Amino acid sequence: MSKNNDDFNSSYSESSFWQKLGKYAKAAGHELVEKSLWLYYAAQDPNTPLTAKTIIYSALGYFILPLDVIPDIAPVIGYSDDMAVLAAALATVAIHINANVKAQAEQKLLDWFG
C-alpha cells in the first residue's frame, strides 16, 4: 500500500462502501465484489486485530474513492487498480479471511448475482 494509507483509511465509510458496491457490482464483476466483501466481513469480525482492520479499511477506502489511478469508467481496465489494492490487502490479512467471512460474502453474492 502507499504512504497515504491514512488518507484512504479516513475515506472509508460503511455507507459509501455499500453505495459504491451496490451501484457498480455488475460492472466491477464477481471477483472484485467477492474480494471486497471478504475484506468487509473480515473487518466486521471482532477477532480481527486493529492492524489488519487498518489495512482493510485503507484498501476499501481506496476502492470507494471517486479518484483512482485508473478511472472506474474506463472499459475493461477501470477496476484493475482497485483489484490490485484489494489483492495486496488480502495477501496481508489472509489469515483473517476465514470460513465465516467467506460464507457471509457468498450469501451477499447470491443475493446480488443469483
GROMACS .gro file of C-alpha atoms in nm:
model
  114
    1MET     CA    1   0.000   0.000   0.000
    2SER     CA    2   0.108   0.358  -0.040
    3LYS     CA    3   0.230   0.608   0.213
    4ASN     CA    4  -0.119   0.762   0.201
    5ASN     CA    5  -0.289   0.475   0.386
    6ASP     CA    6  -0.425   0.723   0.642
    7ASP     CA    7  -0.594   0.920   0.362
    8PHE     CA    8  -0.763   0.607   0.225
    9ASN     CA    9  -0.845   0.479   0.574
   10SER     CA   10  -1.015   0.809   0.659
   11SER     CA   11  -1.203   0.799   0.327
   12TYR     CA   12  -1.371   0.472   0.421
   13SER     CA   13  -1.727   0.473   0.545
   14GLU     CA   14  -1.966   0.181   0.560
   15SER     CA   15  -2.240   0.368   0.376
   16SER     CA   16  -2.001   0.474   0.095
   17PHE     CA   17  -1.877   0.116   0.064
   18TRP     CA   18  -2.227  -0.028   0.023
   19GLN     CA   19  -2.332   0.255  -0.208
   20LYS     CA   20  -2.041   0.205  -0.448
   21LEU     CA   21  -2.050  -0.172  -0.433
   22GLY     CA   22  -2.425  -0.182  -0.497
   23LYS     CA   23  -2.408   0.069  -0.779
   24TYR     CA   24  -2.113  -0.087  -0.961
   25ALA     CA   25  -2.136  -0.455  -0.862
   26LYS     CA   26  -2.221  -0.584  -1.208
   27ALA     CA   27  -1.971  -0.357  -1.384
   28ALA     CA   28  -1.694  -0.438  -1.135
   29GLY     CA   29  -1.750  -0.809  -1.170
   30HIS     CA   30  -1.791  -1.106  -0.942
   31GLU     CA   31  -1.424  -1.136  -0.840
   32LEU     CA   32  -1.377  -0.775  -0.734
   33VAL     CA   33  -1.705  -0.776  -0.545
   34GLU     CA   34  -1.619  -1.105  -0.375
   35LYS     CA   35  -1.278  -0.979  -0.261
   36SER     CA   36  -1.430  -0.653  -0.139
   37LEU     CA   37  -1.687  -0.846   0.063
   38TRP     CA   38  -1.421  -1.074   0.210
   39LEU     CA   39  -1.236  -0.768   0.335
   40TYR     CA   40  -1.552  -0.600   0.459
   41TYR     CA   41  -1.670  -0.902   0.657
   42ALA     CA   42  -1.321  -0.969   0.794
   43ALA     CA   43  -1.315  -0.611   0.924
   44GLN     CA   44  -1.653  -0.667   1.093
   45ASP     CA   45  -1.520  -0.972   1.278
   46PRO     CA   46  -1.435  -0.878   1.639
   47ASN     CA   47  -1.143  -1.125   1.629
   48THR     CA   48  -0.967  -0.935   1.350
   49PRO     CA   49  -0.690  -0.725   1.508
   50LEU     CA   50  -0.678  -0.348   1.468
   51THR     CA   51  -0.369  -0.359   1.246
   52ALA     CA   52  -0.549  -0.585   0.998
   53LYS     CA   53  -0.862  -0.367   1.014
   54THR     CA   54  -0.650  -0.060   0.934
   55ILE     CA   55  -0.513  -0.231   0.622
   56ILE     CA   56  -0.863  -0.342   0.523
   57TYR     CA   57  -1.021   0.000   0.571
   58SER     CA   58  -0.738   0.160   0.374
   59ALA     CA   59  -0.798  -0.077   0.080
   60LEU     CA   60  -1.174  -0.031   0.096
   61GLY     CA   61  -1.124   0.346   0.124
   62TYR     CA   62  -0.922   0.339  -0.198
   63PHE     CA   63  -1.195   0.132  -0.362
   64ILE     CA   64  -1.471   0.380  -0.278
   65LEU     CA   65  -1.278   0.699  -0.356
   66PRO     CA   66  -1.405   0.856  -0.678
   67LEU     CA   67  -1.049   0.945  -0.785
   68ASP     CA   68  -0.849   0.642  -0.897
   69VAL     CA   69  -0.522   0.590  -1.074
   70ILE     CA   70  -0.733   0.430  -1.349
   71PRO     CA   71  -1.089   0.571  -1.362
   72ASP     CA   72  -1.357   0.308  -1.294
   73ILE     CA   73  -1.550   0.420  -1.602
   74ALA     CA   74  -1.265   0.307  -1.832
   75PRO     CA   75  -1.379  -0.004  -2.020
   76VAL     CA   76  -1.223  -0.335  -1.912
   77ILE     CA   77  -0.930  -0.193  -1.712
   78GLY     CA   78  -1.120   0.056  -1.498
   79TYR     CA   79  -1.118  -0.163  -1.189
   80SER     CA   80  -0.770  -0.311  -1.230
   81ASP     CA   81  -0.610  -0.068  -0.985
   82ASP     CA   82  -0.887  -0.137  -0.733
   83MET     CA   83  -0.830  -0.511  -0.772
   84ALA     CA   84  -0.455  -0.468  -0.722
   85VAL     CA   85  -0.508  -0.275  -0.398
   86LEU     CA   86  -0.765  -0.527  -0.273
   87ALA     CA   87  -0.533  -0.818  -0.364
   88ALA     CA   88  -0.245  -0.660  -0.173
   89ALA     CA   89  -0.468  -0.612   0.132
   90LEU     CA   90  -0.596  -0.970   0.104
   91ALA     CA   91  -0.243  -1.106   0.088
   92THR     CA   92  -0.158  -0.913   0.403
   93VAL     CA   93  -0.465  -1.012   0.607
   94ALA     CA   94  -0.535  -1.355   0.453
   95ILE     CA   95  -0.525  -1.530   0.790
   96HIS     CA   96  -0.840  -1.338   0.887
   97ILE     CA   97  -1.038  -1.446   0.578
   98ASN     CA   98  -1.199  -1.748   0.743
   99ALA     CA   99  -1.489  -1.975   0.650
  100ASN     CA  100  -1.743  -1.748   0.824
  101VAL     CA  101  -1.620  -1.442   0.630
  102LYS     CA  102  -1.641  -1.635   0.302
  103ALA     CA  103  -1.991  -1.764   0.384
  104GLN     CA  104  -2.119  -1.412   0.455
  105ALA     CA  105  -1.968  -1.288   0.129
  106GLU     CA  106  -2.113  -1.581  -0.065
  107GLN     CA  107  -2.460  -1.510   0.070
  108LYS     CA  108  -2.437  -1.145  -0.035
  109LEU     CA  109  -2.311  -1.250  -0.380
  110LEU     CA  110  -2.606  -1.485  -0.417
  111ASP     CA  111  -2.841  -1.201  -0.323
  112TRP     CA  112  -2.690  -0.976  -0.591
  113PHE     CA  113  -2.588  -1.210  -0.871
  114GLY     CA  114  -2.820  -1.505  -0.811
   0.00000   0.00000   0.00000
